[in-house]
Amino acid sequence: MRLLIVEDEIHLAEALTQILRKNHYSVDAVHDGQSGLDNALSGIYDLLLLDIMLPGMDGISILKSIRAEGIATPVILLTAKGEVDDKIAGLDHGADDYVAKPFNTGELLARIRAALRRKGEVVPDDSLKYGDVELHPSSLKLSCQGKELKLILKESELLELLMTRKSAATSKEQIIEKLWGFDSEVEHNNVEVYISFLRKKLAFLQSAVKINTIRGVGYVLEANV
């Protein structure tokens, strides 16, 4: 899961980044409203942690803008303690939740997990299932009918992306943006290499799940079970 932090308190943003990475999230952080909006509009994130008081553009305006563009990414607002009006405005304009600063780390992580569950991308036991395979992103383990092997991080992130998109085709550009970031210099052949690795591991597990190539479009999972 890839998260975006939009927070102008740099020390807080850095601390949050480290905490979330230790909990197996990919994280980007920006420190002003316009950068937050530009990143959020990319559509590559699974969840936004959005401060309300930001330089350039406030968090409520960012929230209104992304919802107006049809982006349904879950948003958790970071609010000042006691600012009830901000919380109400945020919820009215499409925020999924809010956490008042200073906040408890355990509570924030629980709210992130809850927001992601509501989005339907993870299940409560931190596993994803498709066809006859089950992926455990936190341990990087892939299992099929009693057999199990360990993936490397990028393999796990790629398979997770394909599994959450289900029958929707995923382009190489979308994969690069999601796994490496929209400003990455990673090339298409890097994606091809990881697709090849995953195909070999699915074959090793004798899974009925296949990664099909749709020429000119991208990749899609198919479960022949």
mmCIF file of C-alpha atoms in Angstrom:
data_model
loop_
_atom_site.group_PDB
_atom_site.id
_atom_site.type_symbol
_atom_site.label_atom_id
_atom_site.label_comp_id
_atom_site.label_asym_id
_atom_site.label_seq_id
_atom_site.Cartn_x
_atom_site.Cartn_y
_atom_site.Cartn_z
ATOM 1 C CA MET A 1 0.000 0.000 0.000
ATOM 2 C CA ARG A 2 1.328 3.449 -0.977
ATOM 3 C CA LEU A 3 0.482 6.378 1.314
ATOM 4 C CA LEU A 4 0.908 10.122 0.879
ATOM 5 C CA ILE A 5 1.558 12.402 3.860
ATOM 6 C CA VAL A 6 0.755 16.091 3.347
ATOM 7 C CA GLU A 7 2.086 17.818 6.471
ATOM 8 C CA ASP A 8 4.004 21.101 6.806
ATOM 9 C CA GLU A 9 5.555 20.201 10.174
ATOM 10 C CA ILE A 10 8.634 18.546 8.687
ATOM 11 C CA HIS A 11 9.728 16.744 11.862
ATOM 12 C CA LEU A 12 6.249 15.248 12.272
ATOM 13 C CA ALA A 13 6.137 14.233 8.605
ATOM 14 C CA GLU A 14 9.539 12.549 8.911
ATOM 15 C CA ALA A 15 8.498 10.708 12.068
ATOM 16 C CA LEU A 16 5.259 9.525 10.451
ATOM 17 C CA THR A 17 7.175 8.377 7.385
ATOM 18 C CA GLN A 18 9.506 6.225 9.466
ATOM 19 C CA ILE A 19 6.651 4.734 11.509
ATOM 20 C CA LEU A 20 4.624 3.839 8.423
ATOM 21 C CA ARG A 21 7.592 2.350 6.585
ATOM 22 C CA LYS A 22 8.335 0.158 9.601
ATOM 23 C CA ASN A 23 4.742 -1.069 9.258
ATOM 24 C CA HIS A 24 5.324 -2.104 5.612
ATOM 25 C CA TYR A 25 3.762 0.887 3.847
ATOM 26 C CA SER A 26 5.377 2.740 0.971
ATOM 27 C CA VAL A 27 5.326 6.431 1.847
ATOM 28 C CA ASP A 28 5.816 9.794 0.134
ATOM 29 C CA ALA A 29 5.685 13.073 2.049
ATOM 30 C CA VAL A 30 5.216 16.671 0.883
ATOM 31 C CA HIS A 31 4.993 19.837 2.939
ATOM 32 C CA ASP A 32 2.733 22.332 1.176
ATOM 33 C CA GLY A 33 -0.776 22.377 -0.230
ATOM 34 C CA GLN A 34 0.013 22.650 -3.934
ATOM 35 C CA SER A 35 2.474 19.746 -3.838
ATOM 36 C CA GLY A 36 -0.095 17.755 -1.896
ATOM 37 C CA LEU A 37 -2.736 18.400 -4.526
ATOM 38 C CA ASP A 38 -0.383 17.590 -7.429
ATOM 39 C CA ASN A 39 0.614 14.272 -5.838
ATOM 40 C CA ALA A 40 -2.931 13.352 -4.819
ATOM 41 C CA LEU A 41 -4.242 13.985 -8.342
ATOM 42 C CA SER A 42 -1.803 11.383 -9.707
ATOM 43 C CA GLY A 43 -4.157 8.675 -8.410
ATOM 44 C CA ILE A 44 -1.278 6.393 -7.391
ATOM 45 C CA TYR A 45 -1.952 6.438 -3.647
ATOM 46 C CA ASP A 46 -4.061 4.067 -1.569
ATOM 47 C CA LEU A 47 -4.572 6.557 1.263
ATOM 48 C CA LEU A 48 -3.815 10.212 2.080
ATOM 49 C CA LEU A 49 -2.870 11.599 5.484
ATOM 50 C CA LEU A 50 -3.822 15.229 5.032
ATOM 51 C CA ASP A 51 -3.104 18.101 7.422
ATOM 52 C CA ILE A 52 -5.732 20.838 7.340
ATOM 53 C CA MET A 53 -3.481 23.863 7.998
ATOM 54 C CA LEU A 54 -1.005 24.005 5.101
ATOM 55 C CA PRO A 55 0.878 26.761 3.259
ATOM 56 C CA GLY A 56 -0.385 27.594 -0.226
ATOM 57 C CA MET A 57 -3.606 25.580 -0.102
ATOM 58 C CA ASP A 58 -5.389 24.213 2.946
ATOM 59 C CA GLY A 59 -6.300 20.574 3.378
ATOM 60 C CA ILE A 60 -10.041 21.110 2.945
ATOM 61 C CA SER A 61 -9.429 22.741 -0.459
ATOM 62 C CA ILE A 62 -7.226 19.803 -1.489
ATOM 63 C CA LEU A 63 -9.948 17.400 -0.403
ATOM 64 C CA LYS A 64 -12.617 19.281 -2.370
ATOM 65 C CA SER A 65 -10.404 19.314 -5.479
ATOM 66 C CA ILE A 66 -9.617 15.595 -5.529
ATOM 67 C CA ARG A 67 -13.227 14.622 -4.862
ATOM 68 C CA ALA A 68 -14.339 16.957 -7.681
ATOM 69 C CA GLU A 69 -11.963 15.045 -9.979
ATOM 70 C CA GLY A 70 -13.602 11.755 -9.001
ATOM 71 C CA ILE A 71 -10.642 10.483 -6.972
ATOM 72 C CA ALA A 72 -12.042 8.278 -4.210
ATOM 73 C CA THR A 73 -8.745 7.623 -2.391
ATOM 74 C CA PRO A 74 -9.417 7.362 1.371
ATOM 75 C CA VAL A 75 -8.409 10.508 3.247
ATOM 76 C CA ILE A 76 -7.606 10.794 6.956
ATOM 77 C CA LEU A 77 -7.391 14.393 8.126
ATOM 78 C CA LEU A 78 -4.801 15.478 10.667
ATOM 79 C CA THR A 79 -6.528 18.157 12.710
ATOM 80 C CA ALA A 80 -5.640 20.467 15.571
ATOM 81 C CA LYS A 81 -7.154 19.300 18.840
ATOM 82 C CA GLY A 82 -10.574 20.826 19.414
ATOM 83 C CA GLU A 83 -11.096 22.246 15.914
ATOM 84 C CA VAL A 84 -14.604 20.840 15.575
ATOM 85 C CA ASP A 85 -15.590 22.993 12.596
ATOM 86 C CA ASP A 86 -12.612 21.721 10.583
ATOM 87 C CA LYS A 87 -13.553 18.120 11.353
ATOM 88 C CA ILE A 88 -17.151 18.686 10.285
ATOM 89 C CA ALA A 89 -16.101 20.450 7.081
ATOM 90 C CA GLY A 90 -13.680 17.666 6.253
ATOM 91 C CA LEU A 91 -16.220 14.907 6.744
ATOM 92 C CA ASP A 92 -18.843 16.839 4.777
ATOM 93 C CA HIS A 93 -16.451 17.161 1.826
ATOM 94 C CA GLY A 94 -15.509 13.502 1.640
ATOM 95 C CA ALA A 95 -12.895 12.746 4.300
ATOM 96 C CA ASP A 96 -13.070 9.187 5.620
ATOM 97 C CA ASP A 97 -11.773 9.894 9.110
ATOM 98 C CA TYR A 98 -9.788 12.359 11.199
ATOM 99 C CA VAL A 99 -7.145 12.164 13.916
ATOM 100 C CA ALA A 100 -6.505 15.046 16.304
ATOM 101 C CA LYS A 101 -2.895 16.056 16.971
ATOM 102 C CA PRO A 102 -1.087 15.034 19.069
ATOM 103 C CA PHE A 103 -2.214 11.479 18.347
ATOM 104 C CA ASN A 104 -1.380 7.994 19.511
ATOM 105 C CA THR A 105 0.612 6.018 16.944
ATOM 106 C CA GLY A 106 -1.334 2.827 17.552
ATOM 107 C CA GLU A 107 -4.638 4.618 17.035
ATOM 108 C CA LEU A 108 -3.431 6.193 13.787
ATOM 109 C CA LEU A 109 -2.292 2.823 12.430
ATOM 110 C CA ALA A 110 -5.641 1.281 13.370
ATOM 111 C CA ARG A 111 -7.524 4.071 11.594
ATOM 112 C CA ILE A 112 -5.363 3.591 8.497
ATOM 113 C CA ARG A 113 -6.102 -0.145 8.473
ATOM 114 C CA ALA A 114 -9.817 0.536 8.927
ATOM 115 C CA ALA A 115 -9.892 3.051 6.054
ATOM 116 C CA LEU A 116 -8.091 0.626 3.757
ATOM 117 C CA ARG A 117 -10.475 -2.174 4.703
ATOM 118 C CA ARG A 118 -13.437 0.034 3.850
ATOM 119 C CA LYS A 119 -11.854 0.636 0.467
ATOM 120 C CA GLY A 120 -11.846 -3.141 0.002
ATOM 121 C CA GLU A 121 -8.163 -3.565 -0.777
ATOM 122 C CA VAL A 122 -7.059 -5.540 2.255
ATOM 123 C CA VAL A 123 -8.727 -8.070 4.500
ATOM 124 C CA PRO A 124 -8.487 -8.044 8.296
ATOM 125 C CA ASP A 125 -5.808 -10.747 8.567
ATOM 126 C CA ASP A 126 -3.468 -8.774 6.258
ATOM 127 C CA SER A 127 -3.802 -11.200 3.364
ATOM 128 C CA LEU A 128 -5.146 -10.964 -0.161
ATOM 129 C CA LYS A 129 -6.696 -13.864 -2.048
ATOM 130 C CA TYR A 130 -7.131 -14.369 -5.759
ATOM 131 C CA GLY A 131 -8.048 -17.700 -7.303
ATOM 132 C CA ASP A 132 -6.045 -20.380 -5.515
ATOM 133 C CA VAL A 133 -3.277 -18.109 -4.206
ATOM 134 C CA GLU A 134 -2.975 -16.062 -1.038
ATOM 135 C CA LEU A 135 -0.522 -13.204 -0.560
ATOM 136 C CA HIS A 136 0.667 -11.966 2.840
ATOM 137 C CA PRO A 137 2.243 -8.544 2.133
ATOM 138 C CA SER A 138 3.637 -8.060 5.644
ATOM 139 C CA SER A 139 5.683 -11.278 5.482
ATOM 140 C CA LEU A 140 6.133 -11.298 1.666
ATOM 141 C CA LYS A 141 4.815 -14.880 1.551
ATOM 142 C CA LEU A 142 2.793 -16.354 -1.310
ATOM 143 C CA SER A 143 0.930 -19.623 -0.774
ATOM 144 C CA CYS A 144 -1.086 -22.007 -2.917
ATOM 145 C CA GLN A 145 -2.746 -25.242 -1.810
ATOM 146 C CA GLY A 146 -0.347 -25.910 1.060
ATOM 147 C CA LYS A 147 2.806 -24.794 -0.759
ATOM 148 C CA GLU A 148 4.510 -21.524 0.145
ATOM 149 C CA LEU A 149 7.421 -19.380 -0.964
ATOM 150 C CA LYS A 150 8.796 -15.944 -0.144
ATOM 151 C CA LEU A 151 8.770 -13.064 -2.597
ATOM 152 C CA ILE A 152 11.090 -10.100 -2.743
ATOM 153 C CA LEU A 153 9.509 -6.738 -1.892
ATOM 154 C CA LYS A 154 8.868 -5.472 -5.436
ATOM 155 C CA GLU A 155 7.379 -8.842 -6.470
ATOM 156 C CA SER A 156 4.999 -8.666 -3.523
ATOM 157 C CA GLU A 157 4.027 -5.058 -4.273
ATOM 158 C CA LEU A 158 3.440 -5.866 -7.942
ATOM 159 C CA LEU A 159 1.307 -8.920 -7.228
ATOM 160 C CA GLU A 160 -0.630 -6.972 -4.592
ATOM 161 C CA LEU A 161 -1.385 -4.282 -7.163
ATOM 162 C CA LEU A 162 -2.586 -6.815 -9.738
ATOM 163 C CA MET A 163 -4.686 -8.645 -7.141
ATOM 164 C CA THR A 164 -6.409 -5.499 -5.877
ATOM 165 C CA ARG A 165 -7.254 -4.436 -9.436
ATOM 166 C CA LYS A 166 -8.728 -7.911 -10.054
ATOM 167 C CA SER A 167 -9.936 -8.167 -13.658
ATOM 168 C CA ALA A 168 -8.857 -4.628 -14.611
ATOM 169 C CA ALA A 169 -5.806 -4.355 -16.857
ATOM 170 C CA THR A 170 -2.828 -2.523 -15.358
ATOM 171 C CA SER A 171 -0.427 -0.689 -17.660
ATOM 172 C CA LYS A 172 3.330 -0.537 -17.239
ATOM 173 C CA GLU A 173 3.018 3.191 -16.564
ATOM 174 C CA GLN A 174 0.552 2.551 -13.732
ATOM 175 C CA ILE A 175 2.855 -0.095 -12.267
ATOM 176 C CA ILE A 176 5.863 2.232 -12.356
ATOM 177 C CA GLU A 177 3.902 5.085 -10.762
ATOM 178 C CA LYS A 178 2.517 2.837 -8.041
ATOM 179 C CA LEU A 179 5.691 0.927 -7.168
ATOM 180 C CA TRP A 180 8.415 3.495 -7.805
ATOM 181 C CA GLY A 181 6.642 6.877 -7.914
ATOM 182 C CA PHE A 182 5.448 9.119 -10.717
ATOM 183 C CA ASP A 183 8.832 10.926 -10.977
ATOM 184 C CA SER A 184 10.844 7.688 -11.183
ATOM 185 C CA GLU A 185 13.282 6.992 -14.016
ATOM 186 C CA VAL A 186 12.493 3.265 -13.941
ATOM 187 C CA GLU A 187 11.926 1.874 -17.451
ATOM 188 C CA HIS A 188 9.369 -0.550 -18.864
ATOM 189 C CA ASN A 189 11.833 -3.436 -18.981
ATOM 190 C CA ASN A 190 12.076 -3.327 -15.174
ATOM 191 C CA VAL A 191 8.361 -4.129 -15.040
ATOM 192 C CA GLU A 192 8.818 -6.946 -17.560
ATOM 193 C CA VAL A 193 11.538 -8.478 -15.385
ATOM 194 C CA TYR A 194 9.328 -8.554 -12.280
ATOM 195 C CA ILE A 195 6.365 -9.904 -14.259
ATOM 196 C CA SER A 196 8.641 -12.715 -15.451
ATOM 197 C CA PHE A 197 9.767 -13.446 -11.880
ATOM 198 C CA LEU A 198 6.149 -13.635 -10.688
ATOM 199 C CA ARG A 199 5.101 -15.912 -13.536
ATOM 200 C CA LYS A 200 7.891 -18.344 -12.647
ATOM 201 C CA LYS A 201 6.898 -18.361 -8.985
ATOM 202 C CA LEU A 202 3.229 -18.920 -9.763
ATOM 203 C CA ALA A 203 4.265 -21.799 -12.019
ATOM 204 C CA PHE A 204 6.486 -23.224 -9.270
ATOM 205 C CA LEU A 205 3.475 -23.235 -6.921
ATOM 206 C CA GLN A 206 1.443 -24.937 -9.681
ATOM 207 C CA SER A 207 -1.151 -22.193 -9.334
ATOM 208 C CA ALA A 208 -4.031 -21.812 -11.748
ATOM 209 C CA VAL A 209 -3.535 -18.031 -11.587
ATOM 210 C CA LYS A 210 -1.857 -16.572 -14.663
ATOM 211 C CA ILE A 211 -0.584 -13.089 -15.505
ATOM 212 C CA ASN A 212 -1.833 -12.379 -18.998
ATOM 213 C CA THR A 213 -0.453 -9.706 -21.288
ATOM 214 C CA ILE A 214 -2.951 -7.589 -23.206
ATOM 215 C CA ARG A 215 -0.912 -6.107 -26.020
ATOM 216 C CA GLY A 216 -0.861 -2.328 -25.945
ATOM 217 C CA VAL A 217 -2.830 -2.230 -22.677
ATOM 218 C CA GLY A 218 -0.986 -3.986 -19.872
ATOM 219 C CA TYR A 219 -1.296 -6.975 -17.564
ATOM 220 C CA VAL A 220 -4.249 -8.691 -15.958
ATOM 221 C CA LEU A 221 -4.667 -11.657 -13.632
ATOM 222 C CA GLU A 222 -6.740 -14.645 -14.657
ATOM 223 C CA ALA A 223 -7.710 -17.531 -12.397
ATOM 224 C CA ASN A 224 -8.526 -20.718 -14.275
ATOM 225 C CA VAL A 225 -10.085 -22.512 -11.309
#
